[in-house]
mmCIF file of C-alpha atoms (C1' of nucleotides) in Angstrom:
data_model
loop_
_atom_site.group_PDB
_atom_site.id
_atom_site.type_symbol
_atom_site.label_atom_id
_atom_site.label_comp_id
_atom_site.label_asym_id
_atom_site.label_seq_id
_atom_site.Cartn_x
_atom_site.Cartn_y
_atom_site.Cartn_z
ATOM 1 C CA MET A 1 -8.090 -11.850 -30.047
ATOM 2 C CA LYS A 2 -10.465 -9.180 -31.131
ATOM 3 C CA PRO A 3 -13.551 -10.631 -32.792
ATOM 4 C CA ASP A 4 -15.472 -7.441 -32.331
ATOM 5 C CA ASN A 5 -17.892 -6.735 -35.076
ATOM 6 C CA GLN A 6 -18.401 -3.212 -34.033
ATOM 7 C CA GLU A 7 -21.231 -1.866 -36.080
ATOM 8 C CA GLU A 8 -19.958 1.628 -36.360
ATOM 9 C CA THR A 9 -17.346 3.799 -34.823
ATOM 10 C CA ALA A 10 -17.851 7.484 -35.311
ATOM 11 C CA THR A 11 -14.674 7.803 -33.346
ATOM 12 C CA CYS A 12 -12.267 9.897 -35.302
ATOM 13 C CA ALA A 13 -14.980 11.580 -37.276
ATOM 14 C CA ASP A 14 -14.151 15.136 -36.469
ATOM 15 C CA LEU A 15 -10.468 14.888 -37.115
ATOM 16 C CA GLY A 16 -10.529 15.781 -40.725
ATOM 17 C CA ASP A 17 -10.575 12.719 -42.899
ATOM 18 C CA CYS A 18 -9.257 10.232 -40.450
ATOM 19 C CA GLY A 19 -12.455 8.221 -40.595
ATOM 20 C CA PRO A 20 -12.371 4.606 -39.531
ATOM 21 C CA ALA A 21 -11.226 3.033 -36.312
ATOM 22 C CA HIS A 22 -7.737 2.121 -37.419
ATOM 23 C CA ALA A 23 -7.041 5.827 -37.555
ATOM 24 C CA CYS A 24 -7.624 6.094 -33.824
ATOM 25 C CA ASP A 25 -4.995 3.475 -33.369
ATOM 26 C CA HIS A 26 -2.699 5.588 -35.427
ATOM 27 C CA ILE A 27 -3.396 8.767 -33.539
ATOM 28 C CA SER A 28 -2.954 6.837 -30.365
ATOM 29 C CA ARG A 29 0.553 5.779 -31.259
ATOM 30 C CA MET A 30 1.617 9.203 -32.417
ATOM 31 C CA LEU A 31 0.136 10.857 -29.381
ATOM 32 C CA ALA A 32 1.789 8.389 -27.065
ATOM 33 C CA ARG A 33 5.078 9.233 -28.667
ATOM 34 C CA ILE A 34 5.032 12.794 -27.418
ATOM 35 C CA SER A 35 2.760 12.885 -24.415
ATOM 36 C CA ASP A 36 5.115 11.854 -21.719
ATOM 37 C CA LYS A 37 5.795 13.967 -18.704
ATOM 38 C CA TRP A 38 8.652 16.003 -20.135
ATOM 39 C CA SER A 39 8.568 16.208 -23.921
ATOM 40 C CA LEU A 40 5.986 18.947 -24.154
ATOM 41 C CA LEU A 41 7.754 20.884 -21.459
ATOM 42 C CA VAL A 42 11.135 20.663 -23.125
ATOM 43 C CA VAL A 43 9.685 21.697 -26.454
ATOM 44 C CA ARG A 44 8.087 24.649 -24.812
ATOM 45 C CA VAL A 45 11.300 25.761 -23.150
ATOM 46 C CA LEU A 46 13.242 25.356 -26.377
ATOM 47 C CA GLY A 47 10.610 27.583 -27.904
ATOM 48 C CA HIS A 48 12.297 30.425 -26.072
ATOM 49 C CA GLY A 49 15.460 29.785 -27.986
ATOM 50 C CA PRO A 50 18.336 27.305 -28.267
ATOM 51 C CA ARG A 51 19.653 25.947 -25.027
ATOM 52 C CA ARG A 52 22.585 23.940 -23.816
ATOM 53 C CA PHE A 53 22.112 20.804 -21.824
ATOM 54 C CA ASN A 54 22.481 22.082 -18.303
ATOM 55 C CA ALA A 55 20.748 25.362 -19.008
ATOM 56 C CA LEU A 56 17.824 23.365 -20.309
ATOM 57 C CA ARG A 57 17.921 21.171 -17.296
ATOM 58 C CA ARG A 58 17.812 24.108 -14.946
ATOM 59 C CA GLU A 59 14.894 25.652 -16.760
ATOM 60 C CA VAL A 60 12.804 22.549 -17.031
ATOM 61 C CA GLY A 61 12.926 21.933 -13.320
ATOM 62 C CA GLU A 62 13.150 18.683 -11.440
ATOM 63 C CA ILE A 63 14.433 16.475 -14.177
ATOM 64 C CA SER A 64 17.413 14.181 -13.871
ATOM 65 C CA GLN A 65 20.129 14.263 -16.482
ATOM 66 C CA LYS A 66 19.289 10.762 -17.504
ATOM 67 C CA VAL A 67 15.684 11.526 -18.212
ATOM 68 C CA LEU A 68 16.488 14.780 -19.924
ATOM 69 C CA ALA A 69 19.038 13.037 -22.082
ATOM 70 C CA SER A 70 16.594 10.351 -23.157
ATOM 71 C CA THR A 71 13.827 12.894 -23.668
ATOM 72 C CA LEU A 72 16.094 14.916 -25.911
ATOM 73 C CA ARG A 73 17.080 11.845 -27.851
ATOM 74 C CA GLU A 74 13.423 11.031 -28.389
ATOM 75 C CA LEU A 75 12.654 14.551 -29.499
ATOM 76 C CA GLU A 76 15.612 14.426 -31.828
ATOM 77 C CA ALA A 77 14.420 11.140 -33.265
ATOM 78 C CA ASN A 78 10.999 12.592 -33.881
ATOM 79 C CA GLY A 79 12.584 15.493 -35.697
ATOM 80 C CA PHE A 80 11.546 18.173 -33.258
ATOM 81 C CA VAL A 81 14.968 19.026 -31.938
ATOM 82 C CA SER A 82 18.397 19.425 -33.459
ATOM 83 C CA ARG A 83 21.606 18.730 -31.596
ATOM 84 C CA THR A 84 24.715 20.679 -32.437
ATOM 85 C CA VAL A 85 28.049 19.704 -30.947
ATOM 86 C CA THR A 86 30.961 22.109 -30.728
ATOM 87 C CA HIS A 87 34.222 20.404 -29.899
ATOM 88 C CA THR A 88 35.759 22.913 -27.596
ATOM 89 C CA THR A 89 36.960 22.607 -24.044
ATOM 90 C CA PRO A 90 34.664 22.305 -22.327
ATOM 91 C CA PRO A 91 32.555 20.776 -25.073
ATOM 92 C CA GLN A 92 29.355 22.493 -25.945
ATOM 93 C CA VAL A 93 26.131 20.947 -27.105
ATOM 94 C CA GLU A 94 23.283 23.090 -28.200
ATOM 95 C CA TYR A 95 19.717 21.961 -28.610
ATOM 96 C CA ALA A 96 17.293 23.887 -30.743
ATOM 97 C CA LEU A 97 13.937 23.373 -32.337
ATOM 98 C CA THR A 98 13.844 22.308 -35.950
ATOM 99 C CA ASP A 99 11.240 23.633 -38.354
ATOM 100 C CA LEU A 100 9.013 20.764 -37.396
ATOM 101 C CA GLY A 101 9.610 21.514 -33.749
ATOM 102 C CA ARG A 102 8.731 25.157 -34.189
ATOM 103 C CA GLU A 103 5.497 24.226 -35.893
ATOM 104 C CA PHE A 104 4.773 21.784 -33.143
ATOM 105 C CA LEU A 105 5.262 24.574 -30.682
ATOM 106 C CA ASP A 106 1.981 25.988 -31.826
ATOM 107 C CA PRO A 107 -0.379 23.304 -30.495
ATOM 108 C CA VAL A 108 1.909 22.794 -27.532
ATOM 109 C CA ARG A 109 1.553 26.418 -26.566
ATOM 110 C CA GLY A 110 -2.171 26.138 -27.039
ATOM 111 C CA LEU A 111 -2.253 23.325 -24.558
ATOM 112 C CA ALA A 112 0.102 24.991 -22.128
ATOM 113 C CA GLU A 113 -1.792 28.261 -22.226
ATOM 114 C CA TRP A 114 -5.051 26.513 -21.632
ATOM 115 C CA VAL A 115 -3.687 24.581 -18.709
ATOM 116 C CA VAL A 116 -2.226 27.662 -17.096
ATOM 117 C CA ALA A 117 -5.356 29.677 -17.686
ATOM 118 C CA ASN A 118 -7.534 26.987 -16.158
ATOM 119 C CA SER A 119 -5.341 25.664 -13.412
ATOM 120 C CA ALA A 120 -7.526 27.319 -10.805
ATOM 121 C CA ARG A 121 -10.570 25.458 -12.076
ATOM 122 C CA MET A 122 -8.659 22.218 -12.093
ATOM 123 C CA ASP A 123 -7.546 22.786 -8.531
ATOM 124 C CA ALA A 124 -11.089 23.624 -7.486
ATOM 125 C CA ALA A 125 -12.312 20.436 -9.107
ATOM 126 C CA ARG A 126 -9.717 18.484 -7.179
ATOM 127 C CA VAL A 127 -10.913 19.888 -3.906
ATOM 128 C CA ALA A 128 -14.535 19.211 -4.764
ATOM 129 C CA TYR A 129 -13.675 15.700 -5.826
ATOM 130 C CA SER A 130 -11.865 14.762 -2.654
ATOM 131 C CA GLN A 131 -14.656 16.258 -0.579
ATOM 132 C CA ARG A 132 -17.180 14.245 -2.513
ATOM 133 C CA LEU A 133 -15.131 11.132 -1.845
ATOM 134 C CA ALA A 134 -14.974 11.936 1.832
ATOM 135 C CA SER A 135 -18.704 12.432 2.195
ATOM 136 C CA GLU A 136 -19.374 9.251 0.276
ATOM 137 C CA ARG A 137 -17.250 7.306 2.674
ATOM 138 C CA GLN A 138 -19.401 8.431 5.577
ATOM 139 C CA GLY A 139 -22.772 7.776 4.093
ATOM 140 C CA VAL A 140 -24.647 8.512 0.907
ATOM 141 C CA MET B 1 -2.977 25.909 1.480
ATOM 142 C CA LYS B 2 -2.237 28.495 -1.163
ATOM 143 C CA PRO B 3 -2.025 31.958 0.302
ATOM 144 C CA ASP B 4 -0.252 33.358 -2.699
ATOM 145 C CA ASN B 5 -1.597 36.291 -4.609
ATOM 146 C CA GLN B 6 -3.920 35.911 -7.490
ATOM 147 C CA GLU B 7 -1.681 37.847 -9.820
ATOM 148 C CA GLU B 8 0.772 35.032 -9.679
ATOM 149 C CA THR B 9 -1.448 33.146 -12.073
ATOM 150 C CA ALA B 10 -0.436 35.523 -14.826
ATOM 151 C CA THR B 11 3.164 34.437 -14.538
ATOM 152 C CA CYS B 12 3.710 32.124 -17.435
ATOM 153 C CA ALA B 13 0.516 33.087 -19.119
ATOM 154 C CA ASP B 14 1.945 34.648 -22.194
ATOM 155 C CA LEU B 15 4.512 31.901 -22.510
ATOM 156 C CA GLY B 16 6.708 33.998 -24.682
ATOM 157 C CA ASP B 17 8.827 35.054 -21.804
ATOM 158 C CA CYS B 18 8.941 32.624 -18.995
ATOM 159 C CA GLY B 19 12.063 33.743 -17.289
ATOM 160 C CA PRO B 20 12.432 32.438 -13.763
ATOM 161 C CA ALA B 21 12.311 28.782 -13.076
ATOM 162 C CA HIS B 22 9.622 28.919 -10.432
ATOM 163 C CA ALA B 23 7.077 30.117 -12.966
ATOM 164 C CA CYS B 24 7.755 27.176 -15.212
ATOM 165 C CA ASP B 25 7.487 24.957 -12.226
ATOM 166 C CA HIS B 26 3.802 25.721 -12.008
ATOM 167 C CA ILE B 27 3.110 24.996 -15.640
ATOM 168 C CA SER B 28 5.217 21.919 -15.281
ATOM 169 C CA ARG B 29 3.023 20.479 -12.557
ATOM 170 C CA MET B 30 -0.216 21.226 -14.351
ATOM 171 C CA LEU B 31 1.082 19.849 -17.598
ATOM 172 C CA ALA B 32 2.360 16.730 -15.946
ATOM 173 C CA ARG B 33 -1.081 16.170 -14.533
ATOM 174 C CA ILE B 34 -2.610 15.602 -17.929
ATOM 175 C CA SER B 35 0.169 14.556 -20.243
ATOM 176 C CA ASP B 36 0.268 10.890 -19.571
ATOM 177 C CA LYS B 37 -0.158 8.334 -22.255
ATOM 178 C CA TRP B 38 -3.939 8.023 -22.076
ATOM 179 C CA SER B 39 -5.603 11.109 -20.647
ATOM 180 C CA LEU B 40 -5.542 13.133 -23.825
ATOM 181 C CA LEU B 41 -6.759 10.176 -25.784
ATOM 182 C CA VAL B 42 -9.661 9.485 -23.469
ATOM 183 C CA VAL B 43 -10.686 13.121 -23.468
ATOM 184 C CA ARG B 44 -10.622 13.105 -27.218
ATOM 185 C CA VAL B 45 -12.790 10.018 -27.463
ATOM 186 C CA LEU B 46 -15.242 11.392 -24.936
ATOM 187 C CA GLY B 47 -15.409 14.445 -27.138
ATOM 188 C CA HIS B 48 -17.490 12.333 -29.497
ATOM 189 C CA GLY B 49 -20.116 11.913 -26.850
ATOM 190 C CA PRO B 50 -20.742 10.142 -23.553
ATOM 191 C CA ARG B 51 -19.471 6.614 -23.314
ATOM 192 C CA ARG B 52 -19.782 3.697 -20.972
ATOM 193 C CA PHE B 53 -16.773 2.000 -19.506
ATOM 194 C CA ASN B 54 -16.294 -0.878 -21.868
ATOM 195 C CA ALA B 55 -17.325 1.086 -24.922
ATOM 196 C CA LEU B 56 -14.685 3.595 -24.007
ATOM 197 C CA ARG B 57 -12.181 0.884 -23.494
ATOM 198 C CA ARG B 58 -12.844 -0.597 -26.906
ATOM 199 C CA GLU B 59 -12.523 2.744 -28.584
ATOM 200 C CA VAL B 60 -9.376 3.874 -26.871
ATOM 201 C CA GLY B 61 -7.495 0.800 -27.934
ATOM 202 C CA GLU B 62 -4.943 -1.248 -26.069
ATOM 203 C CA ILE B 63 -5.673 -0.070 -22.581
ATOM 204 C CA SER B 64 -6.222 -2.344 -19.617
ATOM 205 C CA GLN B 65 -9.274 -1.885 -17.420
ATOM 206 C CA LYS B 66 -7.044 -0.962 -14.536
ATOM 207 C CA VAL B 67 -5.322 1.828 -16.352
ATOM 208 C CA LEU B 68 -8.537 3.081 -17.885
ATOM 209 C CA ALA B 69 -10.160 3.127 -14.478
ATOM 210 C CA SER B 70 -7.356 5.101 -12.909
ATOM 211 C CA THR B 71 -7.166 7.436 -15.887
ATOM 212 C CA LEU B 72 -10.869 8.124 -15.576
ATOM 213 C CA ARG B 73 -10.525 8.742 -11.875
ATOM 214 C CA GLU B 74 -7.774 11.235 -12.552
ATOM 215 C CA LEU B 75 -9.809 12.979 -15.211
ATOM 216 C CA GLU B 76 -12.745 13.077 -12.855
ATOM 217 C CA ALA B 77 -10.582 14.552 -10.120
ATOM 218 C CA ASN B 78 -9.347 17.236 -12.473
ATOM 219 C CA GLY B 79 -12.915 18.087 -13.329
ATOM 220 C CA PHE B 80 -12.764 17.057 -16.959
ATOM 221 C CA VAL B 81 -15.054 14.093 -16.768
ATOM 222 C CA SER B 82 -18.313 13.334 -15.002
ATOM 223 C CA ARG B 83 -19.311 9.879 -13.893
ATOM 224 C CA THR B 84 -22.986 8.949 -13.772
ATOM 225 C CA VAL B 85 -24.076 5.687 -12.214
ATOM 226 C CA THR B 86 -27.429 4.094 -13.004
ATOM 227 C CA HIS B 87 -28.330 1.317 -10.607
ATOM 228 C CA THR B 88 -29.908 -1.124 -12.987
ATOM 229 C CA THR B 89 -29.091 -4.705 -13.794
ATOM 230 C CA PRO B 90 -26.629 -4.743 -15.245
ATOM 231 C CA PRO B 91 -25.377 -1.532 -13.714
ATOM 232 C CA GLN B 92 -24.550 1.245 -16.048
ATOM 233 C CA VAL B 93 -21.904 3.905 -15.675
ATOM 234 C CA GLU B 94 -21.648 6.696 -18.127
ATOM 235 C CA TYR B 95 -18.679 8.973 -18.562
ATOM 236 C CA ALA B 96 -19.037 12.343 -20.188
ATOM 237 C CA LEU B 97 -17.079 15.533 -20.505
ATOM 238 C CA THR B 98 -17.916 18.343 -18.147
ATOM 239 C CA ASP B 99 -17.913 21.945 -19.284
ATOM 240 C CA LEU B 100 -14.283 22.154 -18.332
ATOM 241 C CA GLY B 101 -13.597 18.985 -20.232
ATOM 242 C CA ARG B 102 -15.316 20.275 -23.335
ATOM 243 C CA GLU B 103 -13.255 23.415 -23.235
ATOM 244 C CA PHE B 104 -10.166 21.356 -22.753
ATOM 245 C CA LEU B 105 -11.109 19.435 -25.836
ATOM 246 C CA ASP B 106 -10.158 22.416 -27.889
ATOM 247 C CA PRO B 107 -6.400 22.430 -27.285
ATOM 248 C CA VAL B 108 -6.437 18.650 -27.181
ATOM 249 C CA ARG B 109 -7.910 18.503 -30.629
ATOM 250 C CA GLY B 110 -5.390 21.029 -31.789
ATOM 251 C CA LEU B 111 -2.626 18.783 -30.633
ATOM 252 C CA ALA B 112 -4.204 15.640 -32.019
ATOM 253 C CA GLU B 113 -4.841 17.202 -35.376
ATOM 254 C CA TRP B 114 -1.337 18.460 -35.615
ATOM 255 C CA VAL B 115 0.097 15.093 -34.739
ATOM 256 C CA VAL B 116 -2.038 13.317 -37.296
ATOM 257 C CA ALA B 117 -1.266 15.886 -39.958
ATOM 258 C CA ASN B 118 2.457 15.632 -39.346
ATOM 259 C CA SER B 119 2.885 11.985 -38.538
ATOM 260 C CA ALA B 120 4.522 11.393 -41.890
ATOM 261 C CA ARG B 121 7.172 13.974 -41.149
ATOM 262 C CA MET B 122 7.750 12.482 -37.738
ATOM 263 C CA ASP B 123 8.158 9.054 -39.248
ATOM 264 C CA ALA B 124 10.531 10.399 -41.862
ATOM 265 C CA ALA B 125 12.573 12.035 -39.131
ATOM 266 C CA ARG B 126 12.748 8.729 -37.311
ATOM 267 C CA VAL B 127 14.119 6.995 -40.341
ATOM 268 C CA ALA B 128 16.632 9.750 -40.955
ATOM 269 C CA TYR B 129 17.664 9.667 -37.339
ATOM 270 C CA SER B 130 18.324 5.968 -37.186
ATOM 271 C CA GLN B 131 20.232 6.141 -40.445
ATOM 272 C CA ARG B 132 22.354 8.935 -39.079
ATOM 273 C CA LEU B 133 23.069 6.830 -36.028
ATOM 274 C CA ALA B 134 24.042 3.900 -38.183
ATOM 275 C CA SER B 135 26.444 5.892 -40.306
ATOM 276 C CA GLU B 136 27.987 7.451 -37.238
ATOM 277 C CA ARG B 137 28.721 4.069 -35.830
ATOM 278 C CA GLN B 138 30.735 3.165 -38.879
ATOM 279 C CA GLY B 139 32.829 6.272 -39.110
ATOM 280 C CA VAL B 140 32.420 9.990 -38.895
ATOM 281 C "C1'" DC C 1 30.256 20.362 -19.746
ATOM 282 C "C1'" DG C 2 27.703 16.651 -21.851
ATOM 283 C "C1'" DG C 3 26.298 12.173 -21.444
ATOM 284 C "C1'" DG C 4 27.018 6.919 -21.510
ATOM 285 C "C1'" DA C 5 27.142 2.659 -18.294
ATOM 286 C "C1'" DT C 6 25.943 0.705 -14.131
ATOM 287 C "C1'" DC C 7 23.281 -0.406 -10.143
ATOM 288 C "C1'" DC C 8 19.412 -0.148 -7.441
ATOM 289 C "C1'" DT C 9 14.850 1.667 -6.021
ATOM 290 C "C1'" DT C 10 10.310 2.640 -7.202
ATOM 291 C "C1'" DA C 11 6.184 3.437 -9.899
ATOM 292 C "C1'" DT C 12 3.440 1.360 -13.465
ATOM 293 C "C1'" DC C 13 1.296 -2.294 -16.016
ATOM 294 C "C1'" DG C 14 -1.155 -6.599 -17.019
ATOM 295 C "C1'" DA C 15 -3.474 -10.645 -15.629
ATOM 296 C "C1'" DT C 16 -6.252 -12.911 -12.478
ATOM 297 C "C1'" DA C 17 -9.704 -13.258 -9.034
ATOM 298 C "C1'" DC C 18 -13.597 -11.444 -6.647
ATOM 299 C "C1'" DT C 19 -17.692 -8.060 -5.424
ATOM 300 C "C1'" DG C 20 -22.166 -5.543 -6.279
ATOM 301 C "C1'" DC D 1 -21.382 -4.556 -16.597
ATOM 302 C "C1'" DA D 2 -18.225 -1.903 -13.859
ATOM 303 C "C1'" DG D 3 -15.327 -1.925 -11.147
ATOM 304 C "C1'" DT D 4 -11.711 -2.995 -6.683
ATOM 305 C "C1'" DA D 5 -7.821 -5.799 -4.754
ATOM 306 C "C1'" DT D 6 -3.790 -8.296 -5.140
ATOM 307 C "C1'" DC D 7 0.467 -9.954 -7.086
ATOM 308 C "C1'" DG D 8 4.302 -10.702 -10.172
ATOM 309 C "C1'" DA D 9 6.760 -8.715 -14.163
ATOM 310 C "C1'" DT D 10 8.907 -4.742 -16.070
ATOM 311 C "C1'" DA D 11 9.755 -0.346 -17.310
ATOM 312 C "C1'" DA D 12 10.970 4.166 -15.627
ATOM 313 C "C1'" DG D 13 13.662 6.934 -12.511
ATOM 314 C "C1'" DG D 14 17.503 8.488 -9.440
ATOM 315 C "C1'" DA D 15 22.405 8.226 -7.870
ATOM 316 C "C1'" DT D 16 26.963 7.526 -8.854
ATOM 317 C "C1'" DC D 17 31.094 6.919 -11.512
ATOM 318 C "C1'" DC D 18 33.665 7.640 -15.499
ATOM 319 C "C1'" DC D 19 35.127 9.150 -20.023
ATOM 320 C "C1'" DG D 20 35.862 12.568 -23.954
#
DNA sequence: CGGGATCCTTATCGATACTG
DNA sequence: CAGTATCGATAAGGATCCCG
């Protein structure tokens, strides 16, 4: 399947000691586990404090209950989020960040802050890109 | 297209207090633009230096050419990646990070490093979670 | 209120084939 | 080599109903 005798992959070199190529595979899997459309967002919102299901849903934005539910289950499985049920009427379920989740909040905020701070540049790039496409369609 | 005031950009900036939902809506859109399964990974790999299409593909891992192509187009549109074509035989296309992309690399690395450093805890949480599920199925 | 089960509609992916 | 185009499979997503 993969008879590649790659001479050298300096790939993960600058990530501490993660050296050889198999490490990139590893990082890939872990990264894929959390980089879906909603996980980072939910973590960030929970960073403001514990939230109940529908409150969370309102804050996150245009997310369906199904997707939020599965996102929360994933986050719980990864150990980022705790789920506390109170059997009252109506029942009450509170989601909060665990220790791991709070630590994770750090890089997540870094990313979020960067994105917000540079959204104007990203938008500008988008405009430039579509203009470039348009002019290329007419003639180089 | 966007006649809103510039000060609006400061809305979610501090991220500690992101009250109203509309502010989070903005961050949500920007975050969603880059938090797919591959974008972060590709940016990270390109952080090691310019790469050609197939080299990139080999390094990133199990990604199809179609998905890599569309991911690269997205990254290019967002201004993170530049695409340089050399009309030789065989043709040669080199992808590299732009200035914006290199700056973006910073938070991306932060995230990647964190994930790698804490993958063991995430795995442990997974095990604990599935065990908890199993015991709940038998009897509370 | 929280969320599982179901159905149904899309968006996404992978494999193949074809161009420059 | 570096793609684009097309098509079938499939996973993700939304809507609705129902239960505790």
